Structure formats: structure tokens, C-alpha cells
Short mmCIF file of C-alpha atoms in Angstrom, two decimals:
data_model
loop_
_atom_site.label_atom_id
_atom_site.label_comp_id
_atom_site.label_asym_id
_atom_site.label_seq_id
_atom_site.Cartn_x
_atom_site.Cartn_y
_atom_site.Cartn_z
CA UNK E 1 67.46 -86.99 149.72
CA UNK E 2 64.47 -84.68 148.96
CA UNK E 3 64.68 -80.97 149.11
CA UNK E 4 62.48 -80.87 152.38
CA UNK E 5 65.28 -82.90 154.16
CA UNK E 6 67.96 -81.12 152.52
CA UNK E 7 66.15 -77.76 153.29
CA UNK E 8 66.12 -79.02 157.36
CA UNK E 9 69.80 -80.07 156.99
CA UNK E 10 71.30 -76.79 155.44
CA UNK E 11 68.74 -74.59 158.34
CA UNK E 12 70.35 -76.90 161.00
CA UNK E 13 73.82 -75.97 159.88
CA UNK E 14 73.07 -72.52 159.87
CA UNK E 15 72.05 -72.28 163.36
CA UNK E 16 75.09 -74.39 164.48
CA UNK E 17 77.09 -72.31 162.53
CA UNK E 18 75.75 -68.95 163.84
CA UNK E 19 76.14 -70.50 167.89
CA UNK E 20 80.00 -71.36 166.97
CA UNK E 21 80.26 -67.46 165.29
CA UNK E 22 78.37 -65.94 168.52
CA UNK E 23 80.84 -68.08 170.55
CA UNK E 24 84.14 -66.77 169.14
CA UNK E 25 83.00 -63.13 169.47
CA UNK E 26 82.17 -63.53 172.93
CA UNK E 27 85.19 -65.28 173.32
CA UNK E 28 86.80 -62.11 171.97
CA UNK E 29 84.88 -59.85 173.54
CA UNK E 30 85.64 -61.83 177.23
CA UNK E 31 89.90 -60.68 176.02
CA UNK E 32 89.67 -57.48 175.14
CA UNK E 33 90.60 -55.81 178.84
CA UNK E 34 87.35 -52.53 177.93
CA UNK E 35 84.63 -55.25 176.99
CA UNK E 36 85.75 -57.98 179.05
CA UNK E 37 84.04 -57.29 182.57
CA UNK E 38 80.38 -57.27 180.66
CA UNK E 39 81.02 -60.07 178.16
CA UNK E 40 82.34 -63.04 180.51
CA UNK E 41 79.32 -62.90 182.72
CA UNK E 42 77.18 -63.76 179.59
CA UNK E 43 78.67 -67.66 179.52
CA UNK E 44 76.04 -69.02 181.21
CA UNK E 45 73.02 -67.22 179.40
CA UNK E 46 75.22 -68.71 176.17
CA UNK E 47 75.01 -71.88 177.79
CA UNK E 48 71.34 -71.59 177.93
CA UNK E 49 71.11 -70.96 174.43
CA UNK E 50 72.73 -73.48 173.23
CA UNK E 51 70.81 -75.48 175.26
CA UNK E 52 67.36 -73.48 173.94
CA UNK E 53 68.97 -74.96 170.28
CA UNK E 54 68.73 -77.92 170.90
CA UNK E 55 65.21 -77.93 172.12
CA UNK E 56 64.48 -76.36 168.88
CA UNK E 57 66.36 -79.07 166.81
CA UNK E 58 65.48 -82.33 168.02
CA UNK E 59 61.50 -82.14 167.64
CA UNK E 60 62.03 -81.45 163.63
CA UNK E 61 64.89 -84.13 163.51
CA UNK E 62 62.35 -86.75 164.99
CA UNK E 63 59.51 -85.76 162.80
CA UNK E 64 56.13 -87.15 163.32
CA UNK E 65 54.63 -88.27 165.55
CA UNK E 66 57.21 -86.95 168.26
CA UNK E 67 57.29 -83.45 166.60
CA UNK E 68 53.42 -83.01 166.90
CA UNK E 69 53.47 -84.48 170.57
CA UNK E 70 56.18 -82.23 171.02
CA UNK E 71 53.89 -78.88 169.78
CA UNK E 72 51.09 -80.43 172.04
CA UNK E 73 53.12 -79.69 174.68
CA UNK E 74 54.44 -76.61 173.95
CA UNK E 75 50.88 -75.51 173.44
CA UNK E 76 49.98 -76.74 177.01
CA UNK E 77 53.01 -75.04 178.60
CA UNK E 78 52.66 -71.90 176.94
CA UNK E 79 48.65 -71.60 177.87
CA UNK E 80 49.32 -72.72 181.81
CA UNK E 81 52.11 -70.11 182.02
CA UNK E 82 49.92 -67.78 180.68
CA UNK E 83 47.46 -68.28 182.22
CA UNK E 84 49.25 -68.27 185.82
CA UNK E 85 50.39 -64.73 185.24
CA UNK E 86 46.66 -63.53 183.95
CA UNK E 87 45.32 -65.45 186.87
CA UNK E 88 47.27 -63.50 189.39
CA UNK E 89 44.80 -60.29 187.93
CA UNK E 90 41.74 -62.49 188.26
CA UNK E 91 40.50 -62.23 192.27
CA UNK E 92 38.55 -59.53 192.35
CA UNK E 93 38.20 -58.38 188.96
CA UNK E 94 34.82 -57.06 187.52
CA UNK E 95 33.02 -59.23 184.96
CA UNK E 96 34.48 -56.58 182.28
CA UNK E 97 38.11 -56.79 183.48
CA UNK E 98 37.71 -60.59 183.18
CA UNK E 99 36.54 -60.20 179.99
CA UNK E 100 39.01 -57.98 179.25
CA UNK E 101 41.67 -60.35 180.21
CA UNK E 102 40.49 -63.34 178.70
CA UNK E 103 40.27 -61.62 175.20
CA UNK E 104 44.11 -59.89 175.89
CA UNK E 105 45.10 -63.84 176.51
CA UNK E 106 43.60 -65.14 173.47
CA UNK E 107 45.14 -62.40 171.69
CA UNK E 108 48.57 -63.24 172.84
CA UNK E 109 49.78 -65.68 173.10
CA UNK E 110 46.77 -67.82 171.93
CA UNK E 111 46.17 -67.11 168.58
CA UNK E 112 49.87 -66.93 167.91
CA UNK E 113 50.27 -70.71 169.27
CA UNK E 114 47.66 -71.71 166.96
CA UNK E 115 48.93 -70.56 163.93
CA UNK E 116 52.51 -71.27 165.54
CA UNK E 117 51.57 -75.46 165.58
CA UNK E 118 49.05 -75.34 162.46
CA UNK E 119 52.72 -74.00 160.65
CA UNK E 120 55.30 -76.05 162.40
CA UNK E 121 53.79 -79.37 162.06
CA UNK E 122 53.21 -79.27 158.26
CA UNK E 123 56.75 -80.98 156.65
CA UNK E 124 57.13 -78.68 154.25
CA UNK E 125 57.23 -75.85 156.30
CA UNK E 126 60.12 -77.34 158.79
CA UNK E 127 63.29 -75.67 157.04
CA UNK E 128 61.57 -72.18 156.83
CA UNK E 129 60.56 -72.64 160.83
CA UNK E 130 64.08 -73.39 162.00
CA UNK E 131 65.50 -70.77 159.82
CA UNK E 132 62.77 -68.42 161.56
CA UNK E 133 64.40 -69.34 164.57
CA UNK E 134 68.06 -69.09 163.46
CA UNK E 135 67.10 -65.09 162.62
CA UNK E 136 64.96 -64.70 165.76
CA UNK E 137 67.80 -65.72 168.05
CA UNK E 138 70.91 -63.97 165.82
CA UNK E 139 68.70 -60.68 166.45
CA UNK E 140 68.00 -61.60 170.28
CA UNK E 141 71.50 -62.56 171.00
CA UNK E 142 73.26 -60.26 169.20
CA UNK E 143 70.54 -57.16 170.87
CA UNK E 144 71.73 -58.52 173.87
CA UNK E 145 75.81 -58.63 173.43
CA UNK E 146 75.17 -55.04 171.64
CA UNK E 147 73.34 -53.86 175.07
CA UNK E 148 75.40 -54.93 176.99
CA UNK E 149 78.60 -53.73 175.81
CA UNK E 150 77.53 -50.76 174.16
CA UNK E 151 73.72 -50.18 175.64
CA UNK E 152 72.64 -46.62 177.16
CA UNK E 153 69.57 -45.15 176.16
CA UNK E 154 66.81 -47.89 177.10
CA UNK E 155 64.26 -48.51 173.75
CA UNK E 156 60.76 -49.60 175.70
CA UNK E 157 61.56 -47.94 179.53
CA UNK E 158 57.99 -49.27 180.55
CA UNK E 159 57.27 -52.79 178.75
CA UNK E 160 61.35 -54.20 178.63
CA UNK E 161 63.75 -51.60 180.36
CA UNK E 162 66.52 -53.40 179.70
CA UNK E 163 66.42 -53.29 175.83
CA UNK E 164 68.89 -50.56 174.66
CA UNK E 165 68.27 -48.65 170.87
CA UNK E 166 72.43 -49.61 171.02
CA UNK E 167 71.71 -53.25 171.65
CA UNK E 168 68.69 -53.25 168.99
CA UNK E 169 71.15 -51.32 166.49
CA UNK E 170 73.39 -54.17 167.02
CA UNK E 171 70.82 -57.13 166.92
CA UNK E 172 69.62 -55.65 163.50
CA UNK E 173 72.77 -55.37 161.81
CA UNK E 174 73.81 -59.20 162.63
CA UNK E 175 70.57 -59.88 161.43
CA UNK E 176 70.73 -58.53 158.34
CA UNK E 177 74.27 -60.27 157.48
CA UNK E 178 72.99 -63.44 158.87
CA UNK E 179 69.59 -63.21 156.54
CA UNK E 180 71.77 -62.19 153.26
CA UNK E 181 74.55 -64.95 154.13
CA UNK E 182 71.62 -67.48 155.22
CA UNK E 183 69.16 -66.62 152.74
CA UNK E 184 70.62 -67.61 149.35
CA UNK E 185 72.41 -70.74 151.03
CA UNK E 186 69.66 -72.38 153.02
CA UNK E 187 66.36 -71.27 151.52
CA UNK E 188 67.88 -70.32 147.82
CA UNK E 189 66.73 -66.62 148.11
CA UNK E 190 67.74 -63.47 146.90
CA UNK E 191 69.67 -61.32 149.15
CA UNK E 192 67.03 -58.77 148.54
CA UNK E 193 64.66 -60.87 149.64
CA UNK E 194 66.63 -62.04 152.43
CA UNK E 195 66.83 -58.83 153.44
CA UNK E 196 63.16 -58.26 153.49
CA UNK E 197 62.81 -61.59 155.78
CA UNK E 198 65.12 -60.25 158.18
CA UNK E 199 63.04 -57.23 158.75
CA UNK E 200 60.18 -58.95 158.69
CA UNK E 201 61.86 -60.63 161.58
CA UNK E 202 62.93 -58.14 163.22
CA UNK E 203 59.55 -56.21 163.29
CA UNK E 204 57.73 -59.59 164.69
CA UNK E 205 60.12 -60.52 166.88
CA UNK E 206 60.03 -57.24 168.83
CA UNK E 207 55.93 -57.49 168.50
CA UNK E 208 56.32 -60.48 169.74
CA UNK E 209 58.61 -59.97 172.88
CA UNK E 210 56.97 -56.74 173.87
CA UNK E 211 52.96 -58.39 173.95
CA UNK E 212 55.08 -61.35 176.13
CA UNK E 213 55.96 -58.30 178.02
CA UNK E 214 53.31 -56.82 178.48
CA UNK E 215 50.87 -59.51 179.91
CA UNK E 216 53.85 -59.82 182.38
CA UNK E 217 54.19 -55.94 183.26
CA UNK E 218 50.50 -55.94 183.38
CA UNK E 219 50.45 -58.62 186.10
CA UNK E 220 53.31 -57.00 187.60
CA UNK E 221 55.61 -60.10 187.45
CA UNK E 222 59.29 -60.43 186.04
CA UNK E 223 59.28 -63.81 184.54
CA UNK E 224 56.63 -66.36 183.83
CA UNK E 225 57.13 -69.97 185.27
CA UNK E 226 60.43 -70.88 185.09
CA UNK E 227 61.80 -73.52 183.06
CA UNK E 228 65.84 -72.87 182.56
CA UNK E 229 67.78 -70.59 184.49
CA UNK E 230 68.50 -67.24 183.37
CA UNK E 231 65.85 -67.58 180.56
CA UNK E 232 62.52 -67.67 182.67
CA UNK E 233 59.23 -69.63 181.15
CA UNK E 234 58.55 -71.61 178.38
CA UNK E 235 56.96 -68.08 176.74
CA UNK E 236 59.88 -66.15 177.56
CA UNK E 237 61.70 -67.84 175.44
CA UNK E 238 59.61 -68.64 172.33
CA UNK E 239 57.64 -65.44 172.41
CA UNK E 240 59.46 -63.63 169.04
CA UNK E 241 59.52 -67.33 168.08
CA UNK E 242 55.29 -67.46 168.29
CA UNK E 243 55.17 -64.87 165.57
CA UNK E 244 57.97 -64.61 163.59
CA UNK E 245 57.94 -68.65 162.32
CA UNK E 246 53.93 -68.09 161.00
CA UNK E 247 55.36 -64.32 159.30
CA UNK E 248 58.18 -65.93 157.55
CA UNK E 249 56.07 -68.81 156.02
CA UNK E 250 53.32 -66.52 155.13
CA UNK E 251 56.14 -64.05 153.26
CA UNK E 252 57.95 -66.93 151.69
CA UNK E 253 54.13 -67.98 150.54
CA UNK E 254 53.83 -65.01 148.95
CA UNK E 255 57.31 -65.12 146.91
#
């Protein structure tokens, strides 16, 4: 077994084993009689996630050539949802504003899908993606129990109302355990330096959900085209995803 395959295997674990740890607290949280009422309506969006797994999984467990048909068509996705929302700003809009719009576009999410597939589909780089993606959804899931059991003060009122500093707090602080658990196991790191991925991640991942936000705000939309319930478009859900997977390969690059 080579350490690329071994690498996969151990980042695969990790996210199963982070889905069955988010399960029991919510199963916890859905007893306890003062959380209960806000933690048994999130089932379903749990559902979706694991569901949102196992779209992540299977295209690196089939390798090539499914996994770079696969990124072809997240590409194409990701562009026509984007470019639905942007479109809804184009009637009527000056040559500038066009031009405006078609730069804000490339800027996000364009050149983040580039660099997103020119990482993803390179072997070597499939462990450090998925474990990417194992922080990027402990911090999202986690922000989310966190605001909604404990959320008050909203973090981004304009661009994502319904992110709380609580929920964030939260989000962080599972993210930080999960990098220094994660981080030696999977990737052989250093909890210092596991540490340093996970705010890494954490810094991209909000860059990364806010800019999806923002083209949507901007277009005065909620969600871009949907694809699962509960979760919205195919950008809604990868949009940390877009920039935290090129970050964390760039940063373990430099190590």
C-alpha cells in the first residue's frame, strides 16, 4: 500500500469518524430538555451532510478518470450557478457595471475553481484535499450547532446574518481539537502545525463563505440553484471548500 493510498484511507476515517462524533453530540444535545427544542430540528441538515460526505468521498475513491470527470463537472455547475445569480444583475447594466461583474465573477468563484481542480486532481494531493474538507465542515458544522444553541450577537449582519460570534467561537474550538487530533494521525504533523492549518482554515473558509455571500446578497438572492434540500447550490456548499483545499496544500508545500 503506498503512502498516497494510506494517506486517503486514514483522511477518510477521519471524516467518518468526525460525522459519528457530530452525531452523538447532537444526539445529546436533542436529550437534554434546555437544548433539545433547537438541536432535533437539525436531523435533516445532518442528513444532508452526511450525504454532502459522500459526494466528497467517492470521486477520490474512484480516482482517475472518474475523479477528473467528476471536477469537470463541478467546474460546470459551479460557473452556471454563478453565473445565474450574476445574470439576474445583467439587464440593464452599463458597459462598466458589466465589466464590473464579470471581473467580481472571475474573482470568485472562478479563479478559486481553477486552482480548486489544478489541486484536487493531482494524486498526491488527494489526502491533504479530503482532510481540507474534514476541517472545513468540523468548523461549519460545529459554527452551526454553536449558533444555534448558544448564538446571539450575529458576526456579518449584512453578508450572512445568521452567523453568530457564539456559533463561530464554537466552530473554532472543534476545529482546533479536530486539527491537533487529525493532524499528527492522518497527515503525520505536529500539533503546532496542526494548529496553524486549522486557522488557516478557519480564516479561508470564512473568506470563502462570505465572497459566496456576497455575489448572492449583491444579486439580492438567498440561495443559488438548488441542488439538496436545506443546503442550496452546488456553491453553497463547496464555497469554504474552493479555498481552503488550494490554502492547505500550498501551507503543507511550504512545511
Amino acid at each position: 500500500m503506498s503512502t498516497q493510498t494510506l494517506s486517503f484511507e486514514l483522511a477518510a476515517v477521519a471524516v467518518l469518524a468526525c460525522l459519528v462524533i457530530g452525531a452523538v453530540l447532537l444526539g445529546v444535545g436533542s436529550l437534554l430538555p434546555a437544548t433539545a427544542p433547537r438541536a432535533r430540528p437539525l436531523w435533516p441538515v445532518f442528513a444532508t451532510e452526511c450525504a454532502i460526505v459522500a459526494g466528497a468521498l467517492l470521486p477520490f475513491a474512484l480516482g482517475s478518470p472518474w475523479l477528473d470527470a467528476l471536477l469537470g463537472l463541478l467546474a460546470v455547475r459551479i460557473a452556471y450557478e454563478a453565473l445565474c445569480v450574476a445574470g439576474l444583475r445583467w439587464p440593464g447594466a452599463t458597459a462598466t457595471q458589466r465589466m464590473r461583474l464579470a471581473v467580481e465573477v472571475a474573482v470568485f468563484p472562478g479563479f478559486p475553481v481553477l486552482l480548486f481542480v489544478m489541486v484536487a486532481r493531482e494524486p498526491e494531493n488527494s489526502g491533504l484535499v479530503l482532510v481540507s474538507f474534514l476541517l472545513v465542515e468540523t468548523y461549519d458544522s460545529y459554527a452551526l450547532l454553536g449558533g444555534k444553541l448558544f448564538g446571539r450577537r450575529p458576526a456579518f449582519p449584512r453578508l450572512s446574518p445568521r452567523k453568530t460570534v457564539e456559533g463561530l467561537v464554537a466552530g473554532a474550538v472543534m476545529l482546533g481539537l479536530t486539527a491537533a487530533l487529525a493532524g499528527p494521525l492522518v497527515v503525520d504533523w505536529s500539533i503546532g502545525a496542526s494548529l496553524s492549518a486549522a486557522i488557516l482554515i478557519a480564516v479561508t473558509a470564512i473568506a470563502g463563505d462570505l465572497a459566496g455571500s456576497r455575489l448572492k446578497r449583491a444579486s439580492s438572492v438567498k440561495d443559488y440553484p438548488q441542488v439538496l434540500p436545506r443546503q442550496g447550490g452546488l456553491l453553497d456548499i463547496t464555497d469554504a471548500w474552493l479555498i481552503a483545499a488550494p490554502a492547505l496544500v500550498w501551507l503543507a508545500g511550504l512545511w
